[in-house]
Amino acid sequence: MSDTSTNGYKSGSRLEQVLRAGHFAVTAELGPPQGADGEIIRKKARLLKGLCEAVNITDNQTAIVRMSSIGAGAIVLQEGLEPVIQMTCRDRNRLAIQSDLLGAYALGARNVLCLTGDHQSFGNHPTAKNVHDLDSVQLIQMVVEMRDQGRFQCGDEIKGVAPRFFVGGAANPFGDPFEWRPYRLGKKAKAGVDFIQTQLIYNVERFSKYMEKVRELGLHEQVYILAGIGPLKSPGMARYMRDQVPGLDVPDHLVDRMTAAASGISKEDKAARREAWRKEGIQIAIELVQQLKGIEGVAGVHIMAIEWEEAVRPIVEGAGLFPRPEPEPLPTADDPAD
Amino acid sequence: MIVAEQKPLDEIRDLIADAGKVLVVGCGTCVTVCFAGGEKEAGILATSLRMASKLNGNAQDVTHLTVQRQCEWEYLDPIEEQIRQAEVVVSLGCGVGVQALAEHFPQAWVVPGLNTSFMGLPTEQGVWEERCAACGSCILGLTGGICPIARCAKQLLNGPCGGSQDGVCEVNAETPCAWQLIYDRLKAHDRLDLLMEIQPPKDWSTSRDGGPRRITREDLRLVAEQVE
């Protein structure tokens, strides 16, 4: 066997190994810069190393041009951290996606998250042409078939090494139609997805209802579901997410808690108010992790601390998820694997 | 039908700036129905252009006429003389009409007076909405008669994205989410099973991606030859 042997694992990624071993997994998010400074990636990677199994590297998130997910992912790998390459259908057709994934695999990436992508009208190039040659379900199916059948989407055989990714997808339990959402997850499971990262969850009660249906369909036994966690930075952010962001459900009591956090502090003391809000935001995130951990079928959390990577450590530690489990090293090619 | 809207007057004036004699040609079909380029609009545009050129101290001779359909040669032959006399022809047809005039009258300089918007229908007085993207491979039989290629901002084929909220698209609060509409309709017809099937990657070769399209009907061609 070559060095691509995965010894019974689909990809052999750390994320896959930790999930397969039955540990409660943690992934985080690393947003690349709007520039070409690799040092920014290294600094963020150092903040996150040891706190999670892998970090998602966003792909032109919210349709704003940033350093590529694969380029930034290669730097993250150099820092000894495992990337989850995000791949959207907005900017690339099936040719570009497949060729980029071959390159990502050759660079050492082993996880990929398959997304539709935010519409370009939200970003900084609203006059751009979008692609959407595939949708996220078809993308999942394509990457799974590249791995399991060694074939490109057209059916041609992949020459030599086929990319063996641990394949992820996204789910928004709060999108409409609400009752359809578990079935959409089922479609991704049918397409062969290995893990799911959900939209940010603040409304645990509503998410529990979603998970009830997910369990009824048996989907929690087919895919690893990582619940999305996002620490709130301020009451303003909480209100914005509650009122302005489609597909997010932030209950009023969390907005009130964020507001109350700085209630005794003078409005003049901006630094102290900011500090108090952030402390409360992290505390809420810790409580959410603990509540979500108790829901059957939740296999881990995905912590999205956008431009606030420092928040990941206190959340992981506060929720009792530190230190992270160390998977057994994969046997080398020469070892008798079985 | 094809839905279009008139270009800003200044843009049209720029397109005809160097001409002394201008002919505005309206079209009596789709663009008449959507109040963009019919007889009435052609008349108003010609008058506006005349007035604007006079005010500008460089009076242009702008006349207008309307044909039943700009996209068929037989309706264009009768206006050959008027076309010949014009230095610039402003077509108030859709993009097909503009090109038909240019193709049929190679000596004429033809410019567009409309922006051709989409294939759609009026949903209420004064409101038109897109319905068909002419992808060349109709899937309406799988989606309850509602097209996600034309009506979903991301042309998704396997259900709504995460941005569908309260029945509207995240891209524009005035646009209904096509997949919410499809879901509601399939549910009403007890056909949600159609939504459970994974739709494979679409063959876009029948769409614009395959290059300019052409349909040849040999049966009709043979008939035409016999007539000759």
Coordinates of C-alpha atoms in Angstrom, one line a residue:
Chain A
M1 CA 0.0 0.0 0.0
S2 CA 1.1 3.6 -0.6
D3 CA 1.1 6.3 2.0
T4 CA -2.6 6.9 1.2
S5 CA -3.5 3.7 3.1
T6 CA -6.3 4.5 5.5
N7 CA -6.4 1.2 7.4
G8 CA -10.2 0.8 7.4
Y9 CA -10.9 4.4 7.8
K10 CA -12.5 6.3 5.0
S11 CA -9.9 9.1 5.1
G12 CA -7.9 8.5 8.2
S13 CA -8.3 12.1 9.3
R14 CA -8.0 12.9 13.0
L15 CA -11.6 14.1 13.0
E16 CA -12.8 10.8 11.6
Q17 CA -10.7 8.8 14.1
V18 CA -12.0 10.7 17.1
L19 CA -15.6 10.4 16.0
R20 CA -15.2 6.7 15.2
A21 CA -13.7 6.1 18.6
G22 CA -16.9 7.6 20.1
H23 CA -15.4 10.7 21.5
F24 CA -17.4 13.9 21.6
A25 CA -15.7 15.9 18.9
V26 CA -14.8 19.5 18.6
T27 CA -14.1 21.5 15.5
A28 CA -13.5 25.2 15.2
E29 CA -13.5 27.7 12.4
L30 CA -10.6 29.8 11.0
G31 CA -11.5 32.6 8.6
P32 CA -8.7 33.4 6.1
P33 CA -7.6 37.1 5.7
Q34 CA -8.7 39.4 2.9
G35 CA -5.1 39.5 1.9
A36 CA -2.1 37.3 1.2
D37 CA -0.4 37.3 4.6
G38 CA 0.1 33.7 5.6
E39 CA 1.4 34.7 9.1
I40 CA -2.2 35.6 10.0
I41 CA -3.2 32.0 9.4
R42 CA -0.3 30.7 11.4
K43 CA -1.2 32.9 14.4
K44 CA -4.9 31.8 14.3
A45 CA -3.8 28.1 13.9
R46 CA -1.6 28.4 17.0
L47 CA -4.6 29.8 19.0
L48 CA -6.7 26.7 18.0
K49 CA -4.1 23.9 18.0
G50 CA -4.8 21.3 20.7
L51 CA -8.3 22.6 21.3
C52 CA -10.1 20.8 18.5
E53 CA -9.7 17.9 16.1
A54 CA -9.9 20.1 13.0
V55 CA -10.6 23.6 11.8
N56 CA -12.9 24.7 9.0
I57 CA -11.2 27.0 6.6
T58 CA -14.0 29.1 5.0
D59 CA -14.3 29.4 1.3
N60 CA -14.9 33.1 0.4
Q61 CA -17.3 33.3 3.3
T62 CA -20.4 35.5 2.8
A63 CA -19.1 35.9 -0.8
I64 CA -16.2 38.2 0.3
V65 CA -12.9 37.4 -1.4
R66 CA -10.4 36.0 1.0
M67 CA -7.3 33.7 0.8
S68 CA -8.3 30.4 -0.6
S69 CA -9.4 27.6 1.7
I70 CA -6.9 25.2 0.2
G71 CA -4.0 27.7 0.4
A72 CA -4.8 28.6 4.0
G73 CA -5.4 24.9 4.7
A74 CA -1.9 24.0 3.6
I75 CA -0.5 26.5 6.0
V76 CA -2.7 25.2 8.8
L77 CA -1.3 21.7 8.1
Q78 CA 2.3 23.1 8.4
E79 CA 1.3 24.3 11.9
G80 CA 0.3 20.7 12.8
L81 CA -3.4 21.4 12.8
E82 CA -5.9 19.5 10.6
P83 CA -8.0 21.6 8.2
V84 CA -11.6 21.0 7.0
I85 CA -11.5 22.5 3.5
Q86 CA -14.8 24.3 2.8
M87 CA -15.9 24.0 -0.8
T88 CA -18.8 25.9 -2.2
C89 CA -20.7 25.5 -5.4
R90 CA -21.0 29.2 -6.0
D91 CA -17.5 29.9 -7.5
R92 CA -16.5 26.6 -9.2
N93 CA -18.0 24.2 -11.7
R94 CA -17.5 20.4 -11.4
L95 CA -14.2 20.6 -13.2
A96 CA -12.7 23.2 -10.9
I97 CA -14.0 21.5 -7.8
Q98 CA -12.6 18.1 -8.6
S99 CA -9.2 19.5 -9.7
D100 CA -9.0 21.7 -6.6
L101 CA -9.8 18.7 -4.4
L102 CA -7.1 16.6 -6.0
G103 CA -4.6 19.4 -5.2
A104 CA -6.0 19.7 -1.6
Y105 CA -5.6 16.0 -1.0
A106 CA -2.0 16.1 -2.4
L107 CA -1.2 18.9 0.0
G108 CA -2.4 16.7 2.9
A109 CA -6.0 17.8 3.5
R110 CA -8.3 14.9 4.5
N111 CA -11.6 16.6 5.4
V112 CA -13.9 18.6 3.1
L113 CA -17.1 20.4 3.8
C114 CA -19.5 20.6 0.9
L115 CA -21.6 23.7 0.8
T116 CA -23.9 25.5 -1.6
G117 CA -22.3 28.9 -0.7
D118 CA -23.7 32.3 0.2
H119 CA -25.2 34.2 -2.6
Q120 CA -22.8 36.7 -4.2
S121 CA -25.2 39.6 -3.6
F122 CA -24.2 39.5 0.1
G123 CA -20.5 40.0 -0.6
N124 CA -18.1 42.5 -2.1
H125 CA -18.5 41.4 -5.7
P126 CA -22.3 41.6 -6.1
T127 CA -22.0 41.9 -9.9
A128 CA -20.2 38.6 -10.2
K129 CA -21.6 35.6 -12.2
N130 CA -22.3 32.7 -9.9
V131 CA -21.8 29.1 -11.0
H132 CA -24.0 26.6 -9.1
D133 CA -23.2 23.8 -11.7
L134 CA -23.8 21.4 -8.8
D135 CA -25.8 21.8 -5.5
S136 CA -24.5 20.7 -2.1
V137 CA -26.1 17.3 -2.3
Q138 CA -24.6 16.6 -5.7
L139 CA -21.3 17.9 -4.5
I140 CA -21.3 15.5 -1.5
Q141 CA -22.2 12.6 -3.9
M142 CA -19.4 13.5 -6.2
V143 CA -16.7 13.7 -3.5
V144 CA -17.9 10.4 -2.0
E145 CA -17.8 8.7 -5.4
M146 CA -14.3 10.0 -6.1
R147 CA -13.3 8.3 -2.8
D148 CA -15.3 5.1 -2.9
Q149 CA -15.3 4.4 -6.6
G150 CA -12.2 6.1 -7.7
R151 CA -14.1 7.9 -10.4
F152 CA -14.6 11.5 -11.5
Q153 CA -18.1 12.8 -11.8
C154 CA -18.2 12.0 -15.6
G155 CA -17.4 8.3 -14.8
D156 CA -13.8 8.3 -15.9
E157 CA -11.4 6.5 -13.7
I158 CA -9.1 8.6 -11.4
K159 CA -5.5 7.8 -12.4
G160 CA -3.5 6.5 -9.6
V161 CA -4.3 8.0 -6.2
A162 CA -7.9 8.9 -5.6
P163 CA -8.6 11.6 -3.0
R164 CA -10.0 9.9 0.2
F165 CA -11.8 12.7 2.1
F166 CA -13.9 12.6 5.2
V167 CA -16.9 14.3 3.7
G168 CA -19.0 16.9 5.5
G169 CA -22.1 18.8 4.8
A170 CA -24.1 21.6 6.5
A171 CA -27.5 21.6 8.0
N172 CA -29.7 24.4 9.1
P173 CA -32.3 23.1 11.5
F174 CA -34.0 26.4 11.6
G175 CA -34.4 27.0 7.9
D176 CA -37.9 26.7 6.4
P177 CA -39.8 24.5 5.7
F178 CA -38.9 23.4 9.3
E179 CA -40.6 20.0 8.9
W180 CA -38.6 19.3 5.8
R181 CA -35.1 20.0 7.3
P182 CA -34.6 16.5 8.8
Y183 CA -35.4 15.0 5.4
R184 CA -32.9 17.3 3.7
L185 CA -30.4 15.9 6.1
G186 CA -31.5 12.5 5.1
K187 CA -30.8 13.4 1.5
K188 CA -27.3 14.3 2.4
A189 CA -26.9 11.0 4.3
K190 CA -28.2 9.2 1.3
A191 CA -25.6 11.0 -0.8
G192 CA -23.0 9.5 1.5
V193 CA -22.1 12.4 3.8
D194 CA -20.0 11.4 6.8
F195 CA -20.4 14.3 9.1
I196 CA -22.7 17.3 9.4
Q197 CA -22.0 20.7 11.0
T198 CA -25.1 22.6 11.8
Q199 CA -26.0 26.3 11.7
L200 CA -25.4 28.2 14.9
I201 CA -27.8 26.9 17.6
Y202 CA -29.1 29.2 20.3
N203 CA -32.7 27.8 20.5
V204 CA -31.9 24.4 22.1
E205 CA -35.6 23.6 22.5
R206 CA -36.3 23.9 18.8
F207 CA -33.1 22.1 17.9
S208 CA -34.2 19.2 20.2
K209 CA -37.4 18.9 18.2
Y210 CA -35.4 18.7 15.0
M211 CA -33.1 16.1 16.6
E212 CA -36.2 14.0 17.7
K213 CA -37.2 13.7 14.0
V214 CA -33.6 13.0 13.0
R215 CA -33.5 10.1 15.5
E216 CA -36.8 8.9 14.3
L217 CA -35.4 8.7 10.8
G218 CA -32.3 6.9 12.2
L219 CA -30.0 9.6 10.7
H220 CA -27.9 10.1 13.8
E221 CA -26.7 6.5 13.3
Q222 CA -25.7 7.2 9.7
V223 CA -23.9 10.6 10.1
Y224 CA -22.0 12.4 12.8
I225 CA -23.8 15.5 13.7
L226 CA -21.7 18.4 15.1
A227 CA -23.9 21.2 16.6
G228 CA -22.9 24.7 15.7
I229 CA -21.8 27.0 18.6
G230 CA -21.1 30.7 18.3
P231 CA -20.1 32.9 21.2
L232 CA -22.1 36.2 21.3
K233 CA -19.9 39.3 21.4
S234 CA -22.4 41.9 22.4
P235 CA -26.1 42.5 22.8
G236 CA -26.0 44.3 19.5
M237 CA -24.6 41.2 17.7
A238 CA -27.3 39.1 19.5
R239 CA -30.1 41.4 18.3
Y240 CA -28.7 41.6 14.8
M241 CA -28.5 37.8 14.6
R242 CA -32.1 37.5 16.0
D243 CA -33.6 40.1 13.7
Q244 CA -31.6 40.3 10.5
V245 CA -30.0 37.0 9.7
P246 CA -32.2 34.6 7.7
G247 CA -32.0 31.1 9.1
L248 CA -30.9 32.0 12.6
D249 CA -33.1 31.6 15.7
V250 CA -31.8 33.6 18.8
P251 CA -34.3 33.5 21.7
D252 CA -35.0 36.7 23.5
H253 CA -33.8 35.4 26.8
L254 CA -30.2 35.2 25.4
V255 CA -30.4 38.7 24.1
D256 CA -31.6 39.9 27.5
R257 CA -28.8 38.1 29.2
M258 CA -26.2 39.8 27.0
T259 CA -27.8 43.2 27.7
A260 CA -27.9 42.5 31.5
A261 CA -24.2 41.5 31.5
A262 CA -23.1 45.1 31.4
S263 CA -26.0 46.6 33.3
G264 CA -23.9 47.8 36.3
I265 CA -21.1 49.2 34.2
S266 CA -20.9 52.9 33.2
K267 CA -21.5 53.5 29.5
E268 CA -18.3 55.5 29.5
D269 CA -16.3 52.5 30.4
K270 CA -16.4 50.9 27.0
A271 CA -13.6 48.4 27.6
A272 CA -15.2 47.1 30.8
R273 CA -18.6 46.7 29.0
R274 CA -17.0 44.9 26.1
E275 CA -15.2 42.6 28.6
A276 CA -18.4 41.9 30.5
W277 CA -20.3 41.1 27.3
R278 CA -17.6 38.8 26.0
K279 CA -17.4 37.0 29.3
E280 CA -21.2 36.4 29.2
G281 CA -21.0 35.4 25.6
I282 CA -18.5 32.7 26.4
Q283 CA -20.5 31.6 29.5
I284 CA -23.6 31.2 27.3
A285 CA -21.6 29.2 24.7
I286 CA -20.3 26.9 27.5
E287 CA -23.9 26.3 28.7
L288 CA -25.1 25.7 25.1
V289 CA -22.3 23.1 24.6
Q290 CA -23.3 21.3 27.8
Q291 CA -27.0 21.3 26.8
L292 CA -26.3 20.1 23.3
K293 CA -23.9 17.4 24.5
G294 CA -26.9 15.9 26.4
I295 CA -29.0 15.5 23.2
E296 CA -28.9 12.0 21.8
G297 CA -27.3 11.9 18.4
V298 CA -25.1 15.0 18.8
A299 CA -21.6 13.7 18.2
G300 CA -19.7 16.9 18.8
V301 CA -19.7 20.7 18.5
H302 CA -18.5 23.0 15.8
I303 CA -17.4 26.3 17.4
M304 CA -17.6 29.3 15.1
A305 CA -15.9 32.2 16.9
I306 CA -15.7 34.5 13.9
E307 CA -12.6 36.8 14.2
W308 CA -12.5 35.8 17.9
E309 CA -10.4 32.6 17.9
E310 CA -9.3 33.5 21.4
A311 CA -12.8 32.5 22.6
V312 CA -12.4 28.8 21.7
R313 CA -10.0 27.9 24.5
P314 CA -12.3 29.1 27.4
I315 CA -15.3 27.5 25.8
V316 CA -13.6 24.1 25.3
E317 CA -12.1 24.2 28.7
G318 CA -15.2 25.6 30.4
A319 CA -17.3 22.9 28.8
G320 CA -15.0 20.2 30.2
L321 CA -13.8 19.2 26.7
F322 CA -10.1 19.7 27.3
P323 CA -7.7 18.0 26.8
R324 CA -8.7 16.6 23.5
P325 CA -8.4 12.9 22.9
E326 CA -5.3 11.7 21.1
P327 CA -6.2 9.1 18.5
E328 CA -3.9 6.1 18.1
P329 CA -1.4 6.7 15.3
L330 CA -2.4 4.9 12.1
P331 CA -0.2 1.9 11.4
T332 CA 2.5 2.7 8.9
A333 CA 2.4 1.1 5.5
D334 CA 4.9 -1.6 6.5
D335 CA 3.0 -2.6 9.7
P336 CA 0.7 -5.6 9.4
A337 CA -2.5 -3.6 9.7
D338 CA -4.9 -6.4 10.6
Chain B
M1 CA -43.7 35.8 -23.0
I2 CA -40.5 37.8 -23.2
V3 CA -40.5 40.6 -20.7
A4 CA -38.3 43.7 -21.3
E5 CA -38.0 47.2 -20.0
Q6 CA -36.9 50.4 -21.8
K7 CA -33.3 51.6 -21.4
P8 CA -32.8 55.0 -19.8
L9 CA -33.4 57.8 -22.3
D10 CA -29.8 59.1 -21.9
E11 CA -28.4 55.7 -22.9
I12 CA -30.6 55.6 -26.0
R13 CA -29.6 59.2 -26.8
D14 CA -25.9 58.2 -26.6
L15 CA -26.5 55.3 -29.0
I16 CA -28.1 57.6 -31.6
A17 CA -25.9 60.7 -30.9
D18 CA -24.3 60.9 -34.4
A19 CA -27.4 60.3 -36.5
G20 CA -29.5 62.9 -38.2
K21 CA -32.3 60.5 -39.2
V22 CA -33.5 58.0 -36.7
L23 CA -36.2 55.3 -37.0
V24 CA -37.7 53.7 -33.9
V25 CA -39.2 50.3 -34.6
G26 CA -41.7 48.9 -32.1
C27 CA -42.8 45.3 -31.9
G28 CA -46.5 44.2 -31.6
T29 CA -46.0 41.0 -29.7
C30 CA -44.4 40.3 -26.3
V31 CA -43.0 43.8 -25.6
T32 CA -46.4 45.3 -26.4
V33 CA -48.0 43.2 -23.8
C34 CA -45.5 44.1 -21.2
F35 CA -45.8 47.8 -22.1
A36 CA -42.1 48.2 -23.1
G37 CA -41.8 48.4 -26.9
G38 CA -45.3 48.5 -28.6
E39 CA -46.8 51.1 -30.8
K40 CA -47.5 53.4 -27.9
E41 CA -44.1 53.2 -26.4
A42 CA -42.4 53.6 -29.8
G43 CA -44.4 56.8 -30.4
I44 CA -43.5 58.2 -26.9
L45 CA -39.9 57.3 -27.3
A46 CA -39.7 59.0 -30.8
T47 CA -41.3 62.1 -29.4
S48 CA -39.0 62.2 -26.4
L49 CA -35.9 61.8 -28.6
R50 CA -37.0 64.5 -30.9
M51 CA -37.7 66.9 -28.1
A52 CA -34.5 66.1 -26.3
S53 CA -32.4 66.7 -29.5
K54 CA -34.2 70.0 -30.2
L55 CA -33.5 71.2 -26.6
N56 CA -29.9 70.2 -27.2
G57 CA -29.7 72.4 -30.3
N58 CA -29.1 69.5 -32.6
A59 CA -32.5 68.5 -33.8
Q60 CA -32.7 64.9 -35.0
D61 CA -35.4 63.6 -37.4
V62 CA -36.9 60.8 -35.4
T63 CA -39.9 58.8 -36.8
H64 CA -41.4 55.5 -35.6
L65 CA -43.4 52.5 -36.8
T66 CA -44.4 49.2 -35.4
V67 CA -44.3 45.7 -36.9
Q68 CA -46.4 42.8 -35.8
R69 CA -43.3 40.7 -34.9
Q70 CA -39.7 41.7 -35.3
C71 CA -38.5 38.2 -35.0
E72 CA -39.9 36.9 -38.3
W73 CA -38.5 37.9 -41.7
E74 CA -42.0 38.2 -43.3
Y75 CA -43.0 41.0 -41.0
L76 CA -39.8 42.9 -41.7
D77 CA -39.8 42.9 -45.5
P78 CA -42.5 45.7 -45.8
I79 CA -40.4 48.2 -43.8
E80 CA -37.3 47.9 -45.9
E81 CA -37.6 51.4 -47.4
Q82 CA -38.0 53.1 -44.0
I83 CA -35.0 51.2 -42.7
R84 CA -33.0 52.2 -45.7
Q85 CA -33.7 55.9 -45.1
A86 CA -32.6 55.8 -41.5
E87 CA -29.1 56.4 -40.3
V88 CA -29.8 54.6 -37.1
V89 CA -32.6 52.2 -36.2
V90 CA -33.7 51.9 -32.6
S91 CA -35.3 48.6 -32.1
L92 CA -37.9 48.4 -29.3
G93 CA -38.1 44.6 -29.8
C94 CA -36.4 42.1 -27.5
G95 CA -32.9 41.0 -28.1
V96 CA -34.2 38.7 -30.8
G97 CA -35.9 41.6 -32.6
V98 CA -32.8 43.8 -32.6
Q99 CA -30.8 41.0 -34.1
A100 CA -33.4 40.1 -36.6
L101 CA -33.4 43.6 -37.9
A102 CA -29.6 43.7 -38.1
E103 CA -29.5 40.3 -39.8
H104 CA -32.2 41.1 -42.3
F105 CA -30.9 44.5 -43.1
P106 CA -27.1 44.2 -43.2
Q107 CA -26.7 47.8 -44.3
A108 CA -28.7 49.2 -41.4
W109 CA -27.1 50.3 -38.0
V110 CA -29.4 48.9 -35.4
V111 CA -29.3 49.7 -31.7
P112 CA -31.4 48.4 -28.8
G113 CA -33.9 50.6 -27.0
L114 CA -34.8 47.9 -24.5
N115 CA -33.1 45.7 -22.0
T116 CA -34.5 42.2 -22.5
S117 CA -35.2 40.9 -19.0
F118 CA -36.6 37.4 -18.9
M119 CA -39.3 34.9 -19.9
G120 CA -42.2 35.3 -17.5
L121 CA -45.6 36.5 -16.9
P122 CA -47.5 39.4 -15.2
T123 CA -48.5 38.2 -11.7
E124 CA -50.6 41.4 -11.2
Q125 CA -51.1 44.6 -13.0
G126 CA -47.7 46.2 -13.4
V127 CA -45.7 43.3 -12.0
W128 CA -43.8 40.7 -14.1
E129 CA -41.9 37.7 -12.8
E130 CA -39.5 35.3 -14.3
R131 CA -40.7 31.7 -14.9
C132 CA -38.5 30.0 -17.4
A133 CA -34.7 30.0 -18.0
A134 CA -34.8 28.0 -21.2
C135 CA -32.4 25.4 -19.9
G136 CA -33.4 23.0 -22.7
S137 CA -34.3 20.1 -20.5
C138 CA -37.5 20.7 -18.6
I139 CA -37.7 19.3 -15.0
L140 CA -41.1 20.8 -14.1
G141 CA -42.6 17.3 -14.0
L142 CA -40.4 16.6 -10.9
T143 CA -41.0 19.9 -9.1
G144 CA -44.7 20.3 -9.2
G145 CA -44.7 22.8 -12.1
I146 CA -42.4 25.3 -10.3
C147 CA -39.0 25.8 -11.8
P148 CA -36.0 26.0 -9.5
I149 CA -33.7 26.8 -12.4
A150 CA -35.5 30.1 -13.1
R151 CA -36.8 30.8 -9.7
C152 CA -34.1 29.7 -7.2
A153 CA -31.2 32.2 -6.9
K154 CA -28.8 29.3 -6.7
Q155 CA -30.6 27.0 -9.2
L156 CA -30.7 24.2 -6.6
L157 CA -32.1 20.8 -7.6
N158 CA -32.4 19.0 -4.2
G159 CA -34.4 21.3 -2.0
P160 CA -34.1 24.6 -0.2
C161 CA -30.8 26.0 1.0
G162 CA -30.5 27.3 4.6
G163 CA -31.5 30.8 3.7
S164 CA -35.2 30.0 3.1
Q165 CA -37.1 31.8 5.8
D166 CA -40.8 32.5 6.2
G167 CA -41.4 31.5 2.6
V168 CA -39.0 34.1 1.1
C169 CA -35.5 33.9 -0.5
E170 CA -32.6 35.3 1.5
V171 CA -31.4 37.2 -1.5
N172 CA -34.6 39.3 -1.8
A173 CA -37.5 39.6 0.6
E174 CA -39.8 40.1 -2.4
T175 CA -38.9 36.9 -4.0
P176 CA -40.7 33.8 -2.8
C177 CA -38.4 30.8 -2.1
A178 CA -38.9 28.6 -5.1
W179 CA -38.3 25.5 -3.0
Q180 CA -40.9 26.5 -0.4
L181 CA -43.4 26.8 -3.2
I182 CA -42.3 23.4 -4.6
Y183 CA -42.5 21.9 -1.2
D184 CA -46.0 23.2 -0.5
R185 CA -47.2 22.1 -3.9
L186 CA -45.8 18.6 -3.7
K187 CA -47.2 18.3 -0.2
A188 CA -50.6 19.4 -1.3
H189 CA -50.5 16.7 -4.1
D190 CA -49.1 14.1 -1.7
R191 CA -46.0 13.8 -3.9
L192 CA -43.2 14.7 -1.4
D193 CA -41.6 11.4 -2.5
L194 CA -40.4 13.3 -5.5
L195 CA -38.3 15.5 -3.2
M196 CA -36.7 12.6 -1.5
E197 CA -35.0 11.4 -4.7
I198 CA -31.5 12.8 -5.2
Q199 CA -31.5 14.7 -8.5
P200 CA -28.2 14.1 -10.2
P201 CA -26.0 16.9 -11.5
K202 CA -27.8 18.6 -14.4
D203 CA -26.8 18.2 -18.0
W204 CA -26.3 21.9 -18.8
S205 CA -25.2 21.1 -22.4
T206 CA -28.8 21.8 -23.5
S207 CA -28.6 25.2 -21.8
R208 CA -26.5 28.2 -22.8
D209 CA -23.4 26.4 -21.5
G210 CA -23.5 24.1 -24.6
G211 CA -23.1 27.1 -26.8
P212 CA -25.7 28.8 -29.0
R213 CA -28.6 26.5 -29.6
R214 CA -30.3 25.5 -32.8
I215 CA -33.3 23.3 -33.5
T216 CA -33.6 21.6 -36.9
R217 CA -36.8 19.9 -37.8
E218 CA -36.2 17.8 -40.8
D219 CA -39.9 17.0 -41.2
L220 CA -40.7 20.7 -41.6
R221 CA -37.7 21.4 -43.8
L222 CA -38.8 18.7 -46.3
V223 CA -42.3 20.2 -46.4
A224 CA -40.8 23.6 -47.1
E225 CA -38.8 22.2 -50.0
Q226 CA -41.8 20.6 -51.5
V227 CA -43.7 23.9 -51.4
E228 CA -40.8 25.5 -53.4

